[in-house]
PDB file of C-alpha atoms in Angstrom:
ATOM      1  CA  UNK C   1     -32.695 -40.977  -0.615  1.00 39.00           C
ATOM      2  CA  UNK C   2     -36.273 -41.635   0.027  1.00 42.00           C
ATOM      3  CA  UNK C   3     -38.833 -39.150  -0.845  1.00 43.00           C
ATOM      4  CA  UNK C   4     -41.934 -41.395  -0.183  1.00 43.00           C
ATOM      5  CA  UNK C   5     -43.414 -39.501   2.726  1.00 47.00           C
ATOM      6  CA  UNK C   6     -43.251 -35.867   1.107  1.00 59.00           C
ATOM      7  CA  UNK C   7     -46.653 -35.487  -0.517  1.00 72.00           C
ATOM      8  CA  UNK C   8     -48.529 -38.757   0.281  1.00 73.00           C
ATOM      9  CA  UNK C   9     -49.017 -39.006  -3.543  1.00 86.00           C
ATOM     10  CA  UNK C  10     -46.730 -41.854  -4.879  1.00 88.00           C
ATOM     11  CA  UNK C  11     -46.569 -40.404  -8.333  1.00 92.00           C
ATOM     12  CA  UNK C  12     -45.700 -36.965  -6.941  1.00 91.00           C
ATOM     13  CA  UNK C  13     -43.192 -38.471  -4.623  1.00 85.00           C
ATOM     14  CA  UNK C  14     -41.580 -40.491  -7.465  1.00 89.00           C
ATOM     15  CA  UNK C  15     -41.399 -37.368  -9.565  1.00 92.00           C
ATOM     16  CA  UNK C  16     -39.646 -35.433  -6.850  1.00 85.00           C
ATOM     17  CA  UNK C  17     -37.111 -38.324  -6.526  1.00 81.00           C
ATOM     18  CA  UNK C  18     -36.458 -38.374 -10.257  1.00 87.00           C
ATOM     19  CA  UNK C  19     -35.877 -34.504 -10.175  1.00 84.00           C
ATOM     20  CA  UNK C  20     -33.590 -34.734  -7.218  1.00 75.00           C
ATOM     21  CA  UNK C  21     -31.550 -37.495  -8.679  1.00 73.00           C
ATOM     22  CA  UNK C  22     -31.065 -35.956 -12.192  1.00 77.00           C
ATOM     23  CA  UNK C  23     -30.995 -32.175 -11.206  1.00 74.00           C
ATOM     24  CA  UNK C  24     -33.182 -31.655 -14.243  1.00 81.00           C
ATOM     25  CA  UNK C  25     -35.502 -33.911 -16.235  1.00 88.00           C
ATOM     26  CA  UNK C  26     -37.713 -33.213 -19.183  1.00 90.00           C
ATOM     27  CA  UNK C  27     -41.408 -33.476 -19.441  1.00 94.00           C
ATOM     28  CA  UNK C  28     -41.226 -36.423 -21.879  1.00 94.00           C
ATOM     29  CA  UNK C  29     -38.735 -38.436 -19.644  1.00 93.00           C
ATOM     30  CA  UNK C  30     -40.935 -38.034 -16.763  1.00 95.00           C
ATOM     31  CA  UNK C  31     -44.047 -39.172 -18.675  1.00 96.00           C
ATOM     32  CA  UNK C  32     -42.317 -42.251 -19.935  1.00 96.00           C
ATOM     33  CA  UNK C  33     -40.814 -43.257 -16.643  1.00 95.00           C
ATOM     34  CA  UNK C  34     -44.093 -42.497 -14.584  1.00 96.00           C
ATOM     35  CA  UNK C  35     -46.394 -43.920 -17.396  1.00 95.00           C
ATOM     36  CA  UNK C  36     -48.668 -40.817 -17.647  1.00 96.00           C
ATOM     37  CA  UNK C  37     -49.208 -38.152 -20.398  1.00 96.00           C
ATOM     38  CA  UNK C  38     -46.989 -35.156 -20.602  1.00 95.00           C
ATOM     39  CA  UNK C  39     -50.195 -33.188 -19.879  1.00 95.00           C
ATOM     40  CA  UNK C  40     -50.463 -34.949 -16.422  1.00 96.00           C
ATOM     41  CA  UNK C  41     -46.841 -34.306 -15.751  1.00 96.00           C
ATOM     42  CA  UNK C  42     -47.137 -30.566 -16.579  1.00 95.00           C
ATOM     43  CA  UNK C  43     -50.065 -30.474 -14.033  1.00 95.00           C
ATOM     44  CA  UNK C  44     -47.908 -32.290 -11.433  1.00 95.00           C
ATOM     45  CA  UNK C  45     -44.999 -30.060 -11.912  1.00 94.00           C
ATOM     46  CA  UNK C  46     -47.105 -26.943 -11.559  1.00 92.00           C
ATOM     47  CA  UNK C  47     -48.567 -28.295  -8.187  1.00 90.00           C
ATOM     48  CA  UNK C  48     -45.200 -29.295  -6.859  1.00 88.00           C
ATOM     49  CA  UNK C  49     -43.583 -26.059  -7.912  1.00 86.00           C
ATOM     50  CA  UNK C  50     -46.367 -24.112  -6.145  1.00 82.00           C
ATOM     51  CA  UNK C  51     -45.519 -26.352  -2.945  1.00 76.00           C
ATOM     52  CA  UNK C  52     -41.737 -25.166  -3.527  1.00 70.00           C
ATOM     53  CA  UNK C  53     -40.690 -28.954  -3.803  1.00 75.00           C
ATOM     54  CA  UNK C  54     -39.196 -28.570  -7.341  1.00 82.00           C
ATOM     55  CA  UNK C  55     -38.348 -25.875  -9.790  1.00 81.00           C
ATOM     56  CA  UNK C  56     -40.648 -25.421 -12.962  1.00 85.00           C
ATOM     57  CA  UNK C  57     -38.682 -24.858 -16.115  1.00 83.00           C
ATOM     58  CA  UNK C  58     -39.648 -24.709 -19.801  1.00 81.00           C
ATOM     59  CA  UNK C  59     -39.965 -28.301 -20.945  1.00 86.00           C
ATOM     60  CA  UNK C  60     -39.358 -29.985 -17.464  1.00 89.00           C
ATOM     61  CA  UNK C  61     -38.514 -29.759 -13.889  1.00 88.00           C
ATOM     62  CA  UNK C  62     -35.414 -29.125 -11.629  1.00 81.00           C
ATOM     63  CA  UNK C  63     -34.141 -29.023  -8.176  1.00 75.00           C
ATOM     64  CA  UNK C  64     -35.282 -25.949  -6.258  1.00 67.00           C
ATOM     65  CA  UNK C  65     -32.236 -25.581  -4.001  1.00 56.00           C
ATOM     66  CA  UNK C  66     -29.323 -23.564  -5.213  1.00 51.00           C
ATOM     67  CA  UNK C  67     -27.361 -24.082  -1.846  1.00 46.00           C
ATOM     68  CA  UNK C  68     -26.698 -27.785  -1.866  1.00 51.00           C
ATOM     69  CA  UNK C  69     -25.504 -30.249  -4.506  1.00 56.00           C
ATOM     70  CA  UNK C  70     -27.008 -33.667  -5.138  1.00 53.00           C
ATOM     71  CA  UNK C  71     -25.087 -36.238  -3.047  1.00 52.00           C
ATOM     72  CA  UNK C  72     -21.753 -37.397  -4.763  1.00 50.00           C
ATOM     73  CA  UNK C  73     -22.861 -40.985  -4.733  1.00 50.00           C
ATOM     74  CA  UNK C  74     -26.070 -40.082  -6.627  1.00 50.00           C
ATOM     75  CA  UNK C  75     -24.108 -37.926  -9.268  1.00 51.00           C
ATOM     76  CA  UNK C  76     -21.683 -40.846  -9.777  1.00 52.00           C
ATOM     77  CA  UNK C  77     -24.480 -42.931 -11.270  1.00 50.00           C
ATOM     78  CA  UNK C  78     -26.517 -40.093 -13.064  1.00 60.00           C
ATOM     79  CA  UNK C  79     -26.043 -39.302 -16.832  1.00 68.00           C
ATOM     80  CA  UNK C  80     -23.365 -41.904 -17.195  1.00 82.00           C
ATOM     81  CA  UNK C  81     -23.635 -42.459 -20.854  1.00 86.00           C
ATOM     82  CA  UNK C  82     -23.630 -38.626 -21.539  1.00 89.00           C
ATOM     83  CA  UNK C  83     -20.517 -38.325 -19.364  1.00 92.00           C
ATOM     84  CA  UNK C  84     -18.802 -41.212 -21.052  1.00 94.00           C
ATOM     85  CA  UNK C  85     -19.518 -39.504 -24.415  1.00 95.00           C
ATOM     86  CA  UNK C  86     -18.283 -36.175 -23.404  1.00 96.00           C
ATOM     87  CA  UNK C  87     -15.266 -37.640 -21.842  1.00 97.00           C
ATOM     88  CA  UNK C  88     -14.380 -39.400 -25.026  1.00 97.00           C
ATOM     89  CA  UNK C  89     -14.642 -36.432 -27.093  1.00 97.00           C
ATOM     90  CA  UNK C  90     -12.476 -34.287 -24.901  1.00 98.00           C
ATOM     91  CA  UNK C  91     -10.002 -36.926 -24.739  1.00 98.00           C
ATOM     92  CA  UNK C  92      -9.778 -36.981 -28.533  1.00 97.00           C
ATOM     93  CA  UNK C  93      -9.469 -33.278 -28.516  1.00 98.00           C
ATOM     94  CA  UNK C  94      -6.665 -32.850 -26.046  1.00 98.00           C
ATOM     95  CA  UNK C  95      -3.194 -32.844 -27.826  1.00 98.00           C
ATOM     96  CA  UNK C  96      -0.281 -35.220 -26.638  1.00 98.00           C
ATOM     97  CA  UNK C  97       2.300 -33.256 -24.675  1.00 98.00           C
ATOM     98  CA  UNK C  98      -0.320 -30.963 -22.872  1.00 98.00           C
ATOM     99  CA  UNK C  99      -0.302 -29.691 -19.461  1.00 98.00           C
ATOM    100  CA  UNK C 100      -3.746 -29.905 -17.712  1.00 98.00           C
ATOM    101  CA  UNK C 101      -5.552 -28.616 -14.752  1.00 98.00           C
ATOM    102  CA  UNK C 102      -8.270 -31.094 -13.625  1.00 98.00           C
ATOM    103  CA  UNK C 103     -10.786 -30.189 -11.017  1.00 97.00           C
ATOM    104  CA  UNK C 104     -13.202 -32.131  -8.583  1.00 94.00           C
ATOM    105  CA  UNK C 105     -16.346 -33.970  -9.943  1.00 89.00           C
ATOM    106  CA  UNK C 106     -17.826 -37.085 -11.336  1.00 89.00           C
ATOM    107  CA  UNK C 107     -17.734 -35.790 -15.045  1.00 92.00           C
ATOM    108  CA  UNK C 108     -14.078 -35.164 -14.863  1.00 95.00           C
ATOM    109  CA  UNK C 109     -13.407 -38.509 -13.317  1.00 94.00           C
ATOM    110  CA  UNK C 110     -14.974 -39.968 -16.640  1.00 95.00           C
ATOM    111  CA  UNK C 111     -12.671 -37.670 -18.524  1.00 97.00           C
ATOM    112  CA  UNK C 112      -9.562 -38.785 -16.501  1.00 97.00           C
ATOM    113  CA  UNK C 113     -10.314 -42.311 -17.523  1.00 96.00           C
ATOM    114  CA  UNK C 114     -10.745 -41.420 -21.177  1.00 97.00           C
ATOM    115  CA  UNK C 115      -7.352 -39.574 -21.358  1.00 97.00           C
ATOM    116  CA  UNK C 116      -5.555 -43.064 -21.218  1.00 96.00           C
ATOM    117  CA  UNK C 117      -5.359 -42.726 -25.267  1.00 96.00           C
ATOM    118  CA  UNK C 118      -3.166 -39.524 -24.774  1.00 97.00           C
ATOM    119  CA  UNK C 119       0.768 -39.364 -24.322  1.00 97.00           C
ATOM    120  CA  UNK C 120       3.089 -37.257 -22.349  1.00 97.00           C
ATOM    121  CA  UNK C 121       0.554 -35.354 -20.497  1.00 98.00           C
ATOM    122  CA  UNK C 122       1.174 -33.341 -17.136  1.00 98.00           C
ATOM    123  CA  UNK C 123      -1.868 -33.157 -14.956  1.00 98.00           C
ATOM    124  CA  UNK C 124      -2.203 -30.998 -11.885  1.00 98.00           C
ATOM    125  CA  UNK C 125      -5.327 -31.841  -9.893  1.00 97.00           C
ATOM    126  CA  UNK C 126      -7.006 -31.221  -6.613  1.00 96.00           C
ATOM    127  CA  UNK C 127      -8.963 -34.315  -6.808  1.00 96.00           C
ATOM    128  CA  UNK C 128      -7.483 -37.708  -5.403  1.00 96.00           C
ATOM    129  CA  UNK C 129     -10.007 -39.682  -7.225  1.00 95.00           C
ATOM    130  CA  UNK C 130      -8.723 -38.247 -10.433  1.00 96.00           C
ATOM    131  CA  UNK C 131      -5.174 -38.668  -9.416  1.00 97.00           C
ATOM    132  CA  UNK C 132      -5.999 -42.319  -8.545  1.00 95.00           C
ATOM    133  CA  UNK C 133      -7.192 -42.979 -12.171  1.00 95.00           C
ATOM    134  CA  UNK C 134      -4.103 -41.404 -13.744  1.00 96.00           C
ATOM    135  CA  UNK C 135      -1.125 -41.965 -11.612  1.00 94.00           C
ATOM    136  CA  UNK C 136      -0.201 -45.424 -12.906  1.00 91.00           C
ATOM    137  CA  UNK C 137      -0.012 -44.357 -16.508  1.00 94.00           C
ATOM    138  CA  UNK C 138       3.744 -44.223 -17.298  1.00 93.00           C
ATOM    139  CA  UNK C 139       2.868 -41.519 -20.012  1.00 92.00           C
ATOM    140  CA  UNK C 140       1.662 -39.075 -17.421  1.00 97.00           C
ATOM    141  CA  UNK C 141       3.135 -36.894 -14.790  1.00 97.00           C
ATOM    142  CA  UNK C 142       0.538 -36.372 -12.144  1.00 97.00           C
ATOM    143  CA  UNK C 143       0.710 -33.829  -9.537  1.00 97.00           C
ATOM    144  CA  UNK C 144      -1.639 -33.338  -6.547  1.00 96.00           C
ATOM    145  CA  UNK C 145      -1.719 -30.296  -4.380  1.00 93.00           C
ATOM    146  CA  UNK C 146      -1.544 -30.124  -0.445  1.00 90.00           C
ATOM    147  CA  UNK C 147      -4.567 -28.944   1.519  1.00 91.00           C
ATOM    148  CA  UNK C 148      -7.645 -30.121   3.385  1.00 90.00           C
ATOM    149  CA  UNK C 149      -9.042 -33.461   2.152  1.00 91.00           C
ATOM    150  CA  UNK C 150     -12.708 -33.730   1.846  1.00 87.00           C
ATOM    151  CA  UNK C 151     -14.429 -37.197   2.787  1.00 85.00           C
ATOM    152  CA  UNK C 152     -17.409 -36.954   0.569  1.00 80.00           C
ATOM    153  CA  UNK C 153     -15.675 -36.370  -2.759  1.00 85.00           C
ATOM    154  CA  UNK C 154     -11.990 -36.892  -2.110  1.00 90.00           C
ATOM    155  CA  UNK C 155     -11.421 -33.152  -3.290  1.00 92.00           C
ATOM    156  CA  UNK C 156      -8.584 -31.024  -1.753  1.00 93.00           C
ATOM    157  CA  UNK C 157      -9.199 -27.562  -0.827  1.00 91.00           C
ATOM    158  CA  UNK C 158      -7.802 -24.535   1.176  1.00 89.00           C
ATOM    159  CA  UNK C 159      -5.506 -21.633   0.773  1.00 88.00           C
ATOM    160  CA  UNK C 160      -2.339 -23.893   0.282  1.00 91.00           C
ATOM    161  CA  UNK C 161      -4.091 -25.350  -2.831  1.00 93.00           C
ATOM    162  CA  UNK C 162      -4.711 -21.920  -4.294  1.00 92.00           C
ATOM    163  CA  UNK C 163      -0.963 -20.998  -3.568  1.00 91.00           C
ATOM    164  CA  UNK C 164       0.299 -24.152  -5.312  1.00 93.00           C
ATOM    165  CA  UNK C 165      -1.824 -23.682  -8.322  1.00 95.00           C
ATOM    166  CA  UNK C 166      -0.421 -20.285  -8.860  1.00 94.00           C
ATOM    167  CA  UNK C 167       2.903 -22.052  -9.324  1.00 94.00           C
ATOM    168  CA  UNK C 168       1.798 -23.734 -12.552  1.00 97.00           C
ATOM    169  CA  UNK C 169       0.693 -22.653 -16.045  1.00 97.00           C
ATOM    170  CA  UNK C 170      -1.579 -25.147 -17.936  1.00 98.00           C
ATOM    171  CA  UNK C 171      -2.576 -25.187 -21.526  1.00 98.00           C
ATOM    172  CA  UNK C 172      -5.956 -26.280 -20.564  1.00 98.00           C
ATOM    173  CA  UNK C 173      -8.355 -26.248 -17.452  1.00 98.00           C
ATOM    174  CA  UNK C 174     -10.867 -29.174 -17.784  1.00 98.00           C
ATOM    175  CA  UNK C 175     -13.739 -28.657 -15.333  1.00 97.00           C
ATOM    176  CA  UNK C 176     -17.565 -29.243 -14.817  1.00 95.00           C
ATOM    177  CA  UNK C 177     -19.768 -27.083 -12.613  1.00 93.00           C
ATOM    178  CA  UNK C 178     -23.203 -27.068 -10.838  1.00 90.00           C
ATOM    179  CA  UNK C 179     -25.279 -24.825 -13.287  1.00 89.00           C
ATOM    180  CA  UNK C 180     -25.176 -22.258 -16.103  1.00 93.00           C
ATOM    181  CA  UNK C 181     -27.531 -19.344 -15.406  1.00 90.00           C
ATOM    182  CA  UNK C 182     -29.737 -17.750 -18.187  1.00 89.00           C
ATOM    183  CA  UNK C 183     -27.229 -14.918 -18.441  1.00 94.00           C
ATOM    184  CA  UNK C 184     -24.379 -17.121 -19.037  1.00 95.00           C
ATOM    185  CA  UNK C 185     -22.870 -16.990 -15.492  1.00 95.00           C
ATOM    186  CA  UNK C 186     -21.164 -20.140 -14.423  1.00 96.00           C
ATOM    187  CA  UNK C 187     -22.193 -21.385 -11.020  1.00 93.00           C
ATOM    188  CA  UNK C 188     -21.220 -24.056  -8.429  1.00 91.00           C
ATOM    189  CA  UNK C 189     -22.111 -25.075  -4.904  1.00 85.00           C
ATOM    190  CA  UNK C 190     -19.164 -24.710  -2.649  1.00 86.00           C
ATOM    191  CA  UNK C 191     -17.122 -21.566  -2.176  1.00 87.00           C
ATOM    192  CA  UNK C 192     -14.004 -23.309  -1.266  1.00 89.00           C
ATOM    193  CA  UNK C 193     -13.899 -25.655  -4.325  1.00 91.00           C
ATOM    194  CA  UNK C 194     -14.792 -22.444  -6.546  1.00 92.00           C
ATOM    195  CA  UNK C 195     -11.675 -20.662  -5.034  1.00 93.00           C
ATOM    196  CA  UNK C 196      -9.501 -23.406  -6.538  1.00 95.00           C
ATOM    197  CA  UNK C 197     -11.227 -23.549  -9.827  1.00 96.00           C
ATOM    198  CA  UNK C 198     -10.787 -19.640 -10.183  1.00 96.00           C
ATOM    199  CA  UNK C 199      -7.048 -20.018  -9.384  1.00 96.00           C
ATOM    200  CA  UNK C 200      -6.791 -22.760 -12.148  1.00 97.00           C
ATOM    201  CA  UNK C 201      -8.632 -20.411 -14.621  1.00 97.00           C
ATOM    202  CA  UNK C 202      -6.366 -17.523 -14.072  1.00 97.00           C
ATOM    203  CA  UNK C 203      -3.369 -19.777 -14.877  1.00 98.00           C
ATOM    204  CA  UNK C 204      -4.739 -21.648 -17.793  1.00 98.00           C
ATOM    205  CA  UNK C 205      -4.421 -20.794 -21.461  1.00 98.00           C
ATOM    206  CA  UNK C 206      -7.803 -22.166 -22.455  1.00 98.00           C
ATOM    207  CA  UNK C 207     -10.930 -23.349 -20.515  1.00 98.00           C
ATOM    208  CA  UNK C 208     -12.725 -26.497 -21.399  1.00 98.00           C
ATOM    209  CA  UNK C 209     -16.216 -26.970 -19.976  1.00 98.00           C
ATOM    210  CA  UNK C 210     -17.634 -30.467 -19.594  1.00 97.00           C
ATOM    211  CA  UNK C 211     -21.386 -30.431 -19.054  1.00 95.00           C
ATOM    212  CA  UNK C 212     -24.318 -32.822 -19.426  1.00 89.00           C
ATOM    213  CA  UNK C 213     -27.716 -31.243 -20.450  1.00 86.00           C
ATOM    214  CA  UNK C 214     -28.960 -31.104 -16.800  1.00 82.00           C
ATOM    215  CA  UNK C 215     -26.602 -28.160 -16.043  1.00 87.00           C
ATOM    216  CA  UNK C 216     -28.532 -25.725 -18.272  1.00 87.00           C
ATOM    217  CA  UNK C 217     -31.780 -26.275 -16.201  1.00 77.00           C
ATOM    218  CA  UNK C 218     -30.645 -26.289 -12.594  1.00 76.00           C
ATOM    219  CA  UNK C 219     -29.249 -23.651 -10.280  1.00 77.00           C
ATOM    220  CA  UNK C 220     -26.272 -23.107  -7.799  1.00 80.00           C
ATOM    221  CA  UNK C 221     -25.187 -20.330  -5.580  1.00 81.00           C
ATOM    222  CA  UNK C 222     -21.545 -19.536  -6.076  1.00 88.00           C
ATOM    223  CA  UNK C 223     -20.270 -17.660  -9.070  1.00 92.00           C
ATOM    224  CA  UNK C 224     -17.053 -18.981 -10.881  1.00 95.00           C
ATOM    225  CA  UNK C 225     -17.055 -16.843 -14.080  1.00 96.00           C
ATOM    226  CA  UNK C 226     -19.060 -16.546 -17.225  1.00 97.00           C
ATOM    227  CA  UNK C 227     -19.456 -18.063 -20.529  1.00 97.00           C
ATOM    228  CA  UNK C 228     -17.324 -15.379 -21.959  1.00 97.00           C
ATOM    229  CA  UNK C 229     -14.325 -16.933 -20.378  1.00 97.00           C
ATOM    230  CA  UNK C 230     -14.965 -20.290 -21.870  1.00 98.00           C
ATOM    231  CA  UNK C 231     -13.149 -21.562 -24.978  1.00 98.00           C
ATOM    232  CA  UNK C 232     -14.646 -24.977 -25.566  1.00 98.00           C
ATOM    233  CA  UNK C 233     -17.933 -26.358 -24.374  1.00 98.00           C
ATOM    234  CA  UNK C 234     -18.598 -30.208 -24.525  1.00 98.00           C
ATOM    235  CA  UNK C 235     -22.074 -31.250 -24.020  1.00 96.00           C
ATOM    236  CA  UNK C 236     -24.388 -34.081 -24.984  1.00 93.00           C
ATOM    237  CA  UNK C 237     -27.324 -32.113 -26.238  1.00 90.00           C
ATOM    238  CA  UNK C 238     -27.837 -28.724 -27.965  1.00 93.00           C
ATOM    239  CA  UNK C 239     -28.167 -26.157 -25.248  1.00 93.00           C
ATOM    240  CA  UNK C 240     -31.269 -23.856 -24.862  1.00 90.00           C
ATOM    241  CA  UNK C 241     -31.569 -21.034 -27.382  1.00 93.00           C
ATOM    242  CA  UNK C 242     -30.411 -18.309 -24.861  1.00 93.00           C
ATOM    243  CA  UNK C 243     -27.210 -20.314 -24.145  1.00 95.00           C
ATOM    244  CA  UNK C 244     -26.772 -20.824 -27.858  1.00 97.00           C
ATOM    245  CA  UNK C 245     -27.003 -17.086 -28.480  1.00 97.00           C
ATOM    246  CA  UNK C 246     -24.315 -16.454 -25.724  1.00 97.00           C
ATOM    247  CA  UNK C 247     -22.046 -19.116 -27.214  1.00 97.00           C
ATOM    248  CA  UNK C 248     -22.054 -17.467 -30.588  1.00 97.00           C
ATOM    249  CA  UNK C 249     -21.676 -14.037 -29.202  1.00 97.00           C
ATOM    250  CA  UNK C 250     -18.679 -15.033 -27.242  1.00 97.00           C
ATOM    251  CA  UNK C 251     -17.177 -17.376 -29.964  1.00 97.00           C
ATOM    252  CA  UNK C 252     -17.295 -20.362 -27.666  1.00 98.00           C
ATOM    253  CA  UNK C 253     -16.418 -23.580 -29.701  1.00 98.00           C
ATOM    254  CA  UNK C 254     -19.417 -26.065 -29.130  1.00 98.00           C
ATOM    255  CA  UNK C 255     -18.931 -29.769 -29.329  1.00 97.00           C
ATOM    256  CA  UNK C 256     -22.043 -32.080 -29.155  1.00 97.00           C
ATOM    257  CA  UNK C 257     -22.017 -35.798 -28.639  1.00 93.00           C
ATOM    258  CA  UNK C 258     -25.655 -36.409 -29.881  1.00 76.00           C
ATOM    259  CA  UNK C 259     -24.890 -35.852 -33.452  1.00 57.00           C
TER     260      UNK C 259
END
């Protein structure tokens, strides 16, 4: 996506583009990429947030919209190393012989690839992309659900999906999401996709949440659940203090990849 003409200031336009691509990006990262000081970046962010083009956060900047997600093609190529590290750690954790619900998204596709080290898994998914990664593995039983197929992310949604999910019981639900609010509310962008995730959550023994660090600094509009329903959180960097406090309060197991 080209943001060149938004402000007429090349640095500001590049900053907006970086925020849109990443969801959240720190002052230090922006300073390095734009070859300016962090003080300059803070001033730029203040100006652009006043123009309501980005959202100002402590230590960085994020997308202003909570209505629409970044394009799937952009998310596919964002935070790849972080997603790969998270995926490997989750695959190491999952026991052989487990039954898994796996949702839609770029992060869970990395997890699907990493699961090749496991044996005798049953996977129920509403993502054709996830199923396509897994179905040729003779150690796995892969089940897809019937519903409306979406062109932009190969996800399957609709009331038939929810009905099908209610027929299964899983040991783990593995999912990502759009954002975690400061009060611990788990959020995403699409009400139809969220309906499926909620059904999977109701029929799972444990919830595994896979999030790169940007998800703690962005926003989304549709509520899924709360951190108090999460059993395990896998992420690449230590979350903000307010999230850490909620994790400890709710006894959520935290696994970091940046150690």
